mmCIF file of C-alpha atoms in Angstrom:
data_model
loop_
_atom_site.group_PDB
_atom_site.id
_atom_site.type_symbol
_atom_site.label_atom_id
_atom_site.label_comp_id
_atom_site.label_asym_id
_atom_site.label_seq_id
_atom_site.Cartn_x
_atom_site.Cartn_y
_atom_site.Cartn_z
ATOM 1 C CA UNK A 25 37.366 38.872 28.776
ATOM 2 C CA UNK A 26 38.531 35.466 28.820
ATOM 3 C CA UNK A 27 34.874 34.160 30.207
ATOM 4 C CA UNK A 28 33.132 36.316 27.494
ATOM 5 C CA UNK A 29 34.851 35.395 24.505
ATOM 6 C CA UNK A 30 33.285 31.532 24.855
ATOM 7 C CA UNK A 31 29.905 32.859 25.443
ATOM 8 C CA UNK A 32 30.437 34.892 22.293
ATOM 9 C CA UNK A 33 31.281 31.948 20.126
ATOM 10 C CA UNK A 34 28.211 29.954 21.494
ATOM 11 C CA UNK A 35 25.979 32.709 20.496
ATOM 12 C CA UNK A 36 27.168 32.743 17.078
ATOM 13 C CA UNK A 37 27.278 28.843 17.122
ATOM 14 C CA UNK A 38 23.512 29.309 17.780
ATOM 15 C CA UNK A 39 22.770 32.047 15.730
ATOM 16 C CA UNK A 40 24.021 29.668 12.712
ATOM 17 C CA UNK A 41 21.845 26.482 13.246
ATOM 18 C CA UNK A 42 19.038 28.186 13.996
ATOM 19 C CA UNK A 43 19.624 30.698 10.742
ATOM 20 C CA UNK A 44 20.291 26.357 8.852
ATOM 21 C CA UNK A 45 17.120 25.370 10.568
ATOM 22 C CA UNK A 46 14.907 28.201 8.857
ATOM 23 C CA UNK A 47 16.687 27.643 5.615
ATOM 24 C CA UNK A 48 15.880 23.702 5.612
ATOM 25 C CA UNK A 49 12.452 24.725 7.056
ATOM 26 C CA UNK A 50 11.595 27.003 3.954
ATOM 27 C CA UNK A 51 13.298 25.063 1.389
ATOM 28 C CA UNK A 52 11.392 22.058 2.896
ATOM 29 C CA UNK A 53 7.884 23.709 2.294
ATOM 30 C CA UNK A 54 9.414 24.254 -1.517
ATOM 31 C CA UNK A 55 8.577 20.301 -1.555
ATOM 32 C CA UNK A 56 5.173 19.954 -3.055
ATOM 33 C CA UNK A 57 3.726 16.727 -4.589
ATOM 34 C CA UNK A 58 2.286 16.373 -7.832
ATOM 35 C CA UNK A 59 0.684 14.140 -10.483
ATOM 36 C CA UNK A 60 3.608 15.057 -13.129
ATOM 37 C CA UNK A 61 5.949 11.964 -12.807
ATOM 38 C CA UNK A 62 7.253 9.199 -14.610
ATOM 39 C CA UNK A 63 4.879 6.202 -12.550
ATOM 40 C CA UNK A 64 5.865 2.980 -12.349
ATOM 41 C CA UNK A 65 3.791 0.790 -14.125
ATOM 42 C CA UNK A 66 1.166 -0.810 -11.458
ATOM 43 C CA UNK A 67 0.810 2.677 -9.675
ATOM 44 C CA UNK A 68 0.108 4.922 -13.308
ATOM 45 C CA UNK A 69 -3.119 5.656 -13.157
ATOM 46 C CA UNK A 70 -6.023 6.906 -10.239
ATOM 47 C CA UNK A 71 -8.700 5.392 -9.251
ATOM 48 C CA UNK A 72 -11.548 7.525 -10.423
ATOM 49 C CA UNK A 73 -15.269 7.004 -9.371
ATOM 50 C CA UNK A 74 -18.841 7.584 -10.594
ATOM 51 C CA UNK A 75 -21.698 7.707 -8.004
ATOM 52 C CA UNK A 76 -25.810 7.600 -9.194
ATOM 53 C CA UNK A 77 -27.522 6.653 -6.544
ATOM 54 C CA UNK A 78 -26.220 2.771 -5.869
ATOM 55 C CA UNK A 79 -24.835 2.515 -8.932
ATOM 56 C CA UNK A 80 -21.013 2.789 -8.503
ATOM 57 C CA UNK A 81 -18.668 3.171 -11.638
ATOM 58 C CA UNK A 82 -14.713 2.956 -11.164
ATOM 59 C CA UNK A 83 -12.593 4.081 -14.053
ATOM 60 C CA UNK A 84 -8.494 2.170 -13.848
ATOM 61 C CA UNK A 85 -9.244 -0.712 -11.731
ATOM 62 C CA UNK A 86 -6.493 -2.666 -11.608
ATOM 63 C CA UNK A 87 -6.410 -6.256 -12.725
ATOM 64 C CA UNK A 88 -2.411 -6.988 -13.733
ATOM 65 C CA UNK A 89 -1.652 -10.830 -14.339
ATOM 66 C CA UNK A 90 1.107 -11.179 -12.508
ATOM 67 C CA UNK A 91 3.797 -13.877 -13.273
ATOM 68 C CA UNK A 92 6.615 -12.832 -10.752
ATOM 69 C CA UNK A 93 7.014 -9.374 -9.411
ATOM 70 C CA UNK A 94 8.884 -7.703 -12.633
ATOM 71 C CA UNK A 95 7.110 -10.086 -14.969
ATOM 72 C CA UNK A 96 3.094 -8.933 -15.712
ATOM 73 C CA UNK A 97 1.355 -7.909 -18.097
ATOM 74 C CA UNK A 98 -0.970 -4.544 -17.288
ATOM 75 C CA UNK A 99 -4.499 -3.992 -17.582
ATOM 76 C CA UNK A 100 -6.744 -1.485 -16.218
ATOM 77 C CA UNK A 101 -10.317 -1.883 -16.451
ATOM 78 C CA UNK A 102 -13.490 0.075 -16.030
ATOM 79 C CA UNK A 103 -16.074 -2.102 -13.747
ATOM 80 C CA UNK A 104 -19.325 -1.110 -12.633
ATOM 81 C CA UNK A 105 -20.923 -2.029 -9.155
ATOM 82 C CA UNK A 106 -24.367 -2.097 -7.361
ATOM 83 C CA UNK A 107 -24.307 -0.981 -3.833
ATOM 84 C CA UNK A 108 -27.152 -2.817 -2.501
ATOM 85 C CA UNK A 109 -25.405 -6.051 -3.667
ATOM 86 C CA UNK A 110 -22.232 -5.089 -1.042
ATOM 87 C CA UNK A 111 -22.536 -7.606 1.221
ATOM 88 C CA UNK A 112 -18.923 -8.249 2.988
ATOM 89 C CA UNK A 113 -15.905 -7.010 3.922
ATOM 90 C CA UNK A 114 -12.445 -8.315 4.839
ATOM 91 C CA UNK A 115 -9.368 -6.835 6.256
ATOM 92 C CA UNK A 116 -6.273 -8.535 4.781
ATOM 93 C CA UNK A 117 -3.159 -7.782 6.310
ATOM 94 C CA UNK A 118 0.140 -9.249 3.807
ATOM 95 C CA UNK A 119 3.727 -9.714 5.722
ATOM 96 C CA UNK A 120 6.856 -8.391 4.518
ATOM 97 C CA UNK A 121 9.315 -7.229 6.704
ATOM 98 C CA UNK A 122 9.025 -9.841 9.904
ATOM 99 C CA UNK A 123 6.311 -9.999 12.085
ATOM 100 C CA UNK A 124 5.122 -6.593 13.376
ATOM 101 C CA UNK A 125 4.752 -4.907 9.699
ATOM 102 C CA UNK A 126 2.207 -5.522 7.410
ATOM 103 C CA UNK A 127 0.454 -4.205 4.367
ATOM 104 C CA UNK A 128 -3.331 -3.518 4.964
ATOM 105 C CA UNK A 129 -6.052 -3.833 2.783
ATOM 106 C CA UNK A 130 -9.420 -3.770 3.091
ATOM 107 C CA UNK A 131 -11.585 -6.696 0.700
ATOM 108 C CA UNK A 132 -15.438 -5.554 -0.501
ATOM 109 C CA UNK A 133 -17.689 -8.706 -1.808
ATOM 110 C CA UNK A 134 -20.804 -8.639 -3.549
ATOM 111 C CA UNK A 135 -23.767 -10.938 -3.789
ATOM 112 C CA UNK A 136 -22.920 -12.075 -7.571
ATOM 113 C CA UNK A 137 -19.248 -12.891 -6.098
ATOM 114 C CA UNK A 138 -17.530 -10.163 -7.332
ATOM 115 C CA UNK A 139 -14.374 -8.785 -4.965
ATOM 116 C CA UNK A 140 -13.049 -5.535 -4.729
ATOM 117 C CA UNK A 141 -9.763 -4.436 -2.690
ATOM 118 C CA UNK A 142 -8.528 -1.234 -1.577
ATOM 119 C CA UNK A 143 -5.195 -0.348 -0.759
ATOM 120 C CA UNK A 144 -3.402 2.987 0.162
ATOM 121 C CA UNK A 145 -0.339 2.648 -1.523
ATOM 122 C CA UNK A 146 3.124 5.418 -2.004
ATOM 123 C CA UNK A 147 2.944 6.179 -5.602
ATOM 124 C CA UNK A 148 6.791 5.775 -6.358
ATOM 125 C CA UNK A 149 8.370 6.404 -9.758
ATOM 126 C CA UNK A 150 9.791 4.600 -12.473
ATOM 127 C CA UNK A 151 13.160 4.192 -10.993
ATOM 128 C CA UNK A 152 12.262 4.474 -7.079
ATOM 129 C CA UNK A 153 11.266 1.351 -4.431
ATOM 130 C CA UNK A 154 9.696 1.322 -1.500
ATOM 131 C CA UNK A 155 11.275 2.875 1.656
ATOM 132 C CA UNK A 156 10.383 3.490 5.406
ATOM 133 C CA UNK A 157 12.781 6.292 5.875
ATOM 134 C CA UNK A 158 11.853 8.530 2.581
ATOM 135 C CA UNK A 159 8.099 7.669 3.809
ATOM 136 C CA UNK A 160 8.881 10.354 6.561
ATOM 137 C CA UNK A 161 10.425 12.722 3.902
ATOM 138 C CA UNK A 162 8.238 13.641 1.311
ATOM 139 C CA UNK A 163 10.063 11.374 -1.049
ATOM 140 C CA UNK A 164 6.474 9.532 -2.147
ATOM 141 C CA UNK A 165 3.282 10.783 -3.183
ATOM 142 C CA UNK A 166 0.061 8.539 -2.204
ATOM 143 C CA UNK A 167 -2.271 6.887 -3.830
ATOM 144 C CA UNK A 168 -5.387 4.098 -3.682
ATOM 145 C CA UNK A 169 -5.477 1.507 -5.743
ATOM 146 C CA UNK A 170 -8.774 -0.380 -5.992
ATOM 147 C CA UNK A 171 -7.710 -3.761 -7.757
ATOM 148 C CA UNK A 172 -9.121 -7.265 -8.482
ATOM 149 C CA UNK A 173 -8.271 -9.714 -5.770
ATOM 150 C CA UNK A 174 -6.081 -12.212 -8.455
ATOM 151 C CA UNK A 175 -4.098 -8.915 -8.987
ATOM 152 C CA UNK A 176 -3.374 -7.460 -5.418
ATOM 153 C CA UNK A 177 -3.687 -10.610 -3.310
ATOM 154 C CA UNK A 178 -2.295 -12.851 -5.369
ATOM 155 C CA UNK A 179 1.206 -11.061 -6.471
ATOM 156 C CA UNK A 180 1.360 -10.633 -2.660
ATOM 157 C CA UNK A 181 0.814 -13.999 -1.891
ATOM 158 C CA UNK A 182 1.938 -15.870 -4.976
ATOM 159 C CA UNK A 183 4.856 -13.660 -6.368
ATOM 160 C CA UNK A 184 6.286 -11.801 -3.330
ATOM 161 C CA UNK A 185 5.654 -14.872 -1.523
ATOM 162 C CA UNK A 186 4.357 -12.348 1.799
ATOM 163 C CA UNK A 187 2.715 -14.345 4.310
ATOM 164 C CA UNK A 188 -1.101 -13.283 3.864
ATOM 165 C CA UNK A 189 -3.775 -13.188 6.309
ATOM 166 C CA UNK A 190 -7.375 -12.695 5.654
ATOM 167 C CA UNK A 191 -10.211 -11.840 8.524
ATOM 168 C CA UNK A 192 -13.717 -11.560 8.052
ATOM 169 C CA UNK A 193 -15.352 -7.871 9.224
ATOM 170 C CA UNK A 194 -18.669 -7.963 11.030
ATOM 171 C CA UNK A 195 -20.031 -5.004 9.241
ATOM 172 C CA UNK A 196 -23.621 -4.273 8.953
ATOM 173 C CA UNK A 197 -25.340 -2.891 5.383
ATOM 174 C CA UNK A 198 -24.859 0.583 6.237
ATOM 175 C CA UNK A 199 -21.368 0.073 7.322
ATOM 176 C CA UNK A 200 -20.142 -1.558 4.608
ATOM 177 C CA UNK A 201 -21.904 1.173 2.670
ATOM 178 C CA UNK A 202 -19.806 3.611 5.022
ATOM 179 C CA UNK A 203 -16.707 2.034 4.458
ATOM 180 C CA UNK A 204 -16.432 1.597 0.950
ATOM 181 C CA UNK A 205 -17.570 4.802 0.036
ATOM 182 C CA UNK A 206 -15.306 6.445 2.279
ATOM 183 C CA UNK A 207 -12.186 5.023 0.270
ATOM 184 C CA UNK A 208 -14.122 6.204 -2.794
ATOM 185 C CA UNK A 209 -13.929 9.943 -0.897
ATOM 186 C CA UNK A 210 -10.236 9.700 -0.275
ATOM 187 C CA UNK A 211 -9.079 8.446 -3.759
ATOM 188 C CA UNK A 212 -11.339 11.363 -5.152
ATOM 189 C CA UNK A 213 -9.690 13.791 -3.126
ATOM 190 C CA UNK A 214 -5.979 12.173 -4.125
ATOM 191 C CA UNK A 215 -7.113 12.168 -7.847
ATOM 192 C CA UNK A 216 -7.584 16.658 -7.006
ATOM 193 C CA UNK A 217 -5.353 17.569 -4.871
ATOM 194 C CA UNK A 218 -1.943 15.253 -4.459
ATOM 195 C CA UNK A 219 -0.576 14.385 -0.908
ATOM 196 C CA UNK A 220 2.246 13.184 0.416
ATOM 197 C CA UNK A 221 2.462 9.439 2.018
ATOM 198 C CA UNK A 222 3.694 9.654 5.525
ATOM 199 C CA UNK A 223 5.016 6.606 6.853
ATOM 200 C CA UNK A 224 3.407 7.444 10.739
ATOM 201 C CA UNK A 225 0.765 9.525 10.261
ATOM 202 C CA UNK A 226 -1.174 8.603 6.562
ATOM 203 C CA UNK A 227 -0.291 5.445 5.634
ATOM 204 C CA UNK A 228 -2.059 2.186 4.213
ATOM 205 C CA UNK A 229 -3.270 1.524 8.447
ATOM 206 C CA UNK A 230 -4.245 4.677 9.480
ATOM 207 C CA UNK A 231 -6.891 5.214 6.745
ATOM 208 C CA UNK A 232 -8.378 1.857 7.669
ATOM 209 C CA UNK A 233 -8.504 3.427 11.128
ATOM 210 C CA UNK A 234 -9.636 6.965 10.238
ATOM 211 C CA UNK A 235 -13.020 5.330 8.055
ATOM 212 C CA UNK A 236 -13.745 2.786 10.684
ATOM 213 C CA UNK A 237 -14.094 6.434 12.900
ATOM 214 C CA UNK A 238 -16.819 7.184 10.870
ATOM 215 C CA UNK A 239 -18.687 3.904 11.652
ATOM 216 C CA UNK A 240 -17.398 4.064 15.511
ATOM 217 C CA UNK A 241 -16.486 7.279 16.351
ATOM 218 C CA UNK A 242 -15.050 6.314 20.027
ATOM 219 C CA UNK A 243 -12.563 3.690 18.884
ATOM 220 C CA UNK A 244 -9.003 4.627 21.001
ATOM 221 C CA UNK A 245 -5.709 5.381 19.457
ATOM 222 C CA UNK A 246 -3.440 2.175 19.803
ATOM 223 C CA UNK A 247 0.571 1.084 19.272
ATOM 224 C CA UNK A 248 -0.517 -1.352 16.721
ATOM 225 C CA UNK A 249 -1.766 1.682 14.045
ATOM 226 C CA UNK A 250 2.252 1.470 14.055
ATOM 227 C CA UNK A 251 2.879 -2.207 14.293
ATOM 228 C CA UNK A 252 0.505 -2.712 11.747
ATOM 229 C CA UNK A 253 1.286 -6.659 11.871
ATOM 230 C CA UNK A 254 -0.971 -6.697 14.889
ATOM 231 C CA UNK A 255 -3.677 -4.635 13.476
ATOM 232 C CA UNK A 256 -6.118 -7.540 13.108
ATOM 233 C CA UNK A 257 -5.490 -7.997 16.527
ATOM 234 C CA UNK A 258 -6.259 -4.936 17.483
ATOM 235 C CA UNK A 259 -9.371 -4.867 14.959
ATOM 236 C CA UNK A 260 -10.389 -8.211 17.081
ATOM 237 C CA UNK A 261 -10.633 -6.470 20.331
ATOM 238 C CA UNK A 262 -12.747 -4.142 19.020
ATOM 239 C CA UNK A 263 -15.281 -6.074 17.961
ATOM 240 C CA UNK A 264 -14.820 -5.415 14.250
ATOM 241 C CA UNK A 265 -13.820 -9.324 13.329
ATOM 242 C CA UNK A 266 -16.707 -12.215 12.875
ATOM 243 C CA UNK A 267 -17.789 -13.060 16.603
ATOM 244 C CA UNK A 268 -17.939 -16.668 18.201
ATOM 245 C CA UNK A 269 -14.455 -17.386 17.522
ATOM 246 C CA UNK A 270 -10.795 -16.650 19.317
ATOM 247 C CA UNK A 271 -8.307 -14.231 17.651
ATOM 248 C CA UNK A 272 -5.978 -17.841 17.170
ATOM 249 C CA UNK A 273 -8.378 -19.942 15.243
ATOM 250 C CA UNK A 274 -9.408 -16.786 13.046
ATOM 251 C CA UNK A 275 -5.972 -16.064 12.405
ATOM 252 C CA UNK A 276 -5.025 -20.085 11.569
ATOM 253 C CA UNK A 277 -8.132 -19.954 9.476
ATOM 254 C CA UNK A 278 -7.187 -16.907 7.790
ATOM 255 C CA UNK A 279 -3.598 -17.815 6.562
ATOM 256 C CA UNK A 280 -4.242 -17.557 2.698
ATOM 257 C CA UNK A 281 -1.347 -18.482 1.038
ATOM 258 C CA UNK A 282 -1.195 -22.304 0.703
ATOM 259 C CA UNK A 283 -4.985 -21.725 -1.056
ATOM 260 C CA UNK A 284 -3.706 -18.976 -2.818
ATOM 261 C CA UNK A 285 -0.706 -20.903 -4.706
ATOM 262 C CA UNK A 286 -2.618 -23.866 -4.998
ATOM 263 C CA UNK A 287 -5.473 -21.360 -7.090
ATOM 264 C CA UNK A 288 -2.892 -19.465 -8.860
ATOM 265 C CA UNK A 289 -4.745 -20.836 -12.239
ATOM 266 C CA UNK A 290 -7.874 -20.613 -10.566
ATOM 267 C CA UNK A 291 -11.034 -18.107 -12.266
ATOM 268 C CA UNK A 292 -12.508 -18.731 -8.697
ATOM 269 C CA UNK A 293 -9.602 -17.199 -6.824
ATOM 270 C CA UNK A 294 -11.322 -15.231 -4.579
ATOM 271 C CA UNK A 295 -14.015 -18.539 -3.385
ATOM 272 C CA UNK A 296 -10.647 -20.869 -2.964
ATOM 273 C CA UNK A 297 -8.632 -18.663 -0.684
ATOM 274 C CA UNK A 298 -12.035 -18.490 1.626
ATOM 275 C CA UNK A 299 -12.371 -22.359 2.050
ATOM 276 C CA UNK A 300 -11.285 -22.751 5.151
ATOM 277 C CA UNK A 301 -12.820 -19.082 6.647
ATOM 278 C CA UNK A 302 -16.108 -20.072 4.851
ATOM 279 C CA UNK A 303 -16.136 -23.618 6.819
ATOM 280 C CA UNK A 304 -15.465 -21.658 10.365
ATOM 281 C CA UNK A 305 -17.744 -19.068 9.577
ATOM 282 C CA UNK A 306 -20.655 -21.500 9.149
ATOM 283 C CA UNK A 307 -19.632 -23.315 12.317
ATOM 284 C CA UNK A 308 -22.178 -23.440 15.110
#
């Protein structure tokens, strides 16, 4: 008797987490996202495309001027693009908590010198900031924003003052093609049917890596889809930044931000934070 009645109160000790378990398990499938909420201002609205062959047209671009990161005034635009004047890509990878986490965003240029940037973003609410933990919890929807590069780069590099890198793809036509179109899929799908971010497993790194599976299918699983501040790194090894040089002197060429602050007034934003990349890129 005295041997049962502890056995007895560890089955009923079991019994009740596992009958809490099923009742945060069902009341956590309650959680859906939606569409419905009160946005904050530079996540409102969703990228929505328009394809016609290579003609390309995005409805709520966003091009904010940004004076500091609560002061900006908003604007979204409707631009129109040609997809046989794609002719670059860059993956941009901004610093803000320490060295081993970045943001990353993925750069499209065209042949008359316009820029494009993509970014996977949480879609948080009015009142809500960013966090790592709720990331895992179904606290933030997702969303891509497709922005001009004096909006997204430059409150990044400017206003947040994050240390930004930028590293020229080698992409060929059809990649690039690939590529941007593929974010193009994913927003459309976000714009129908609202998902949840996921701080591991769908975040602003793994969809760079998921579309650059559709241009190299074989391209391995790595540590630094987590780390994201070594992405480019990664990226480097395989094979997906400009050849000729080492990983160093395209990262020291990359660092944007003294450019960046010094063309904060700049119309030619986008040409002055690639001085230095265009000068090693035309090196022999």
């Amino acid at each position: 008797m005295l041997a049962y009645r502890p056995l007895q109160r560890i089955r009923k000790t079991l019994v009740a987490y596992l009958l809490l378990a099923a009742i945060l398990f069902f009341w956590w499938q309650t959680i859906t996202p939606s569409h419905q909420r009160d946005w904050a201002d530079d996540v409102a609205y969703l990228l929505k495309s328009e394809l016609s062959g290579n003609q390309v047209t995005l409805h709520n671009v966003r091009n904010f001027e940004w004076r500091s990161e609560s002061d900006y005034t908003p604007n979204w635009e409707t631009r129109h693009y040609n997809l046989e004047q794609l002719v670059s890509a860059d993956l941009i990878l901004s610093y803000w908590m320490g060295p081993h986490i970045a943001h990353t965003l993925v750069s499209f240029g065209f042949d008359n010198g316009q820029q494009l940037v993509f970014s996977l973003e949480i879609r948080k609410e009015r009142h809500e900031s960013f966090s790592a933990i709720g990331g895992f919890f179904r606290q933030f929807e997702q969303v891509i924003i497709a922005a001009d590069e004096r909006d997204i780069i430059l409150t990044r590099s400017n206003a947040r003052q994050e240390d930004v890198y930028l590293y020229p793809l080698a992409l060929n036509p059809q990649q690039l093609r690939t590529l941007f179109l593929g974010y193009l899929t994913t927003a459309e799908s976000l714009r129908t049917t609202p998902q949840f971010y996921n701080t591991l497993t769908s975040n602003c790194t793994t969809i760079v890596f998921d579309l650059a599976r559709q241009i190299a299918p074989g391209i391995p699983l790595d540590y630094r889809l987590l780390l994201s501040g070594h992405f480019a790194e990664y990226a480097y090894e395989q094979g997906a930044l400009i050849p000729g040089y080492s990983y160093s002197q395209l990262q020291t060429s990359g660092y944007i931000n003294v450019r960046a602050q010094q063309a904060n007034e700049d119309p030619n934003f986008s040409r002055a934070i690639r001085t230095d990349i265009a000068a090693i890129s035309k090196e022999d």
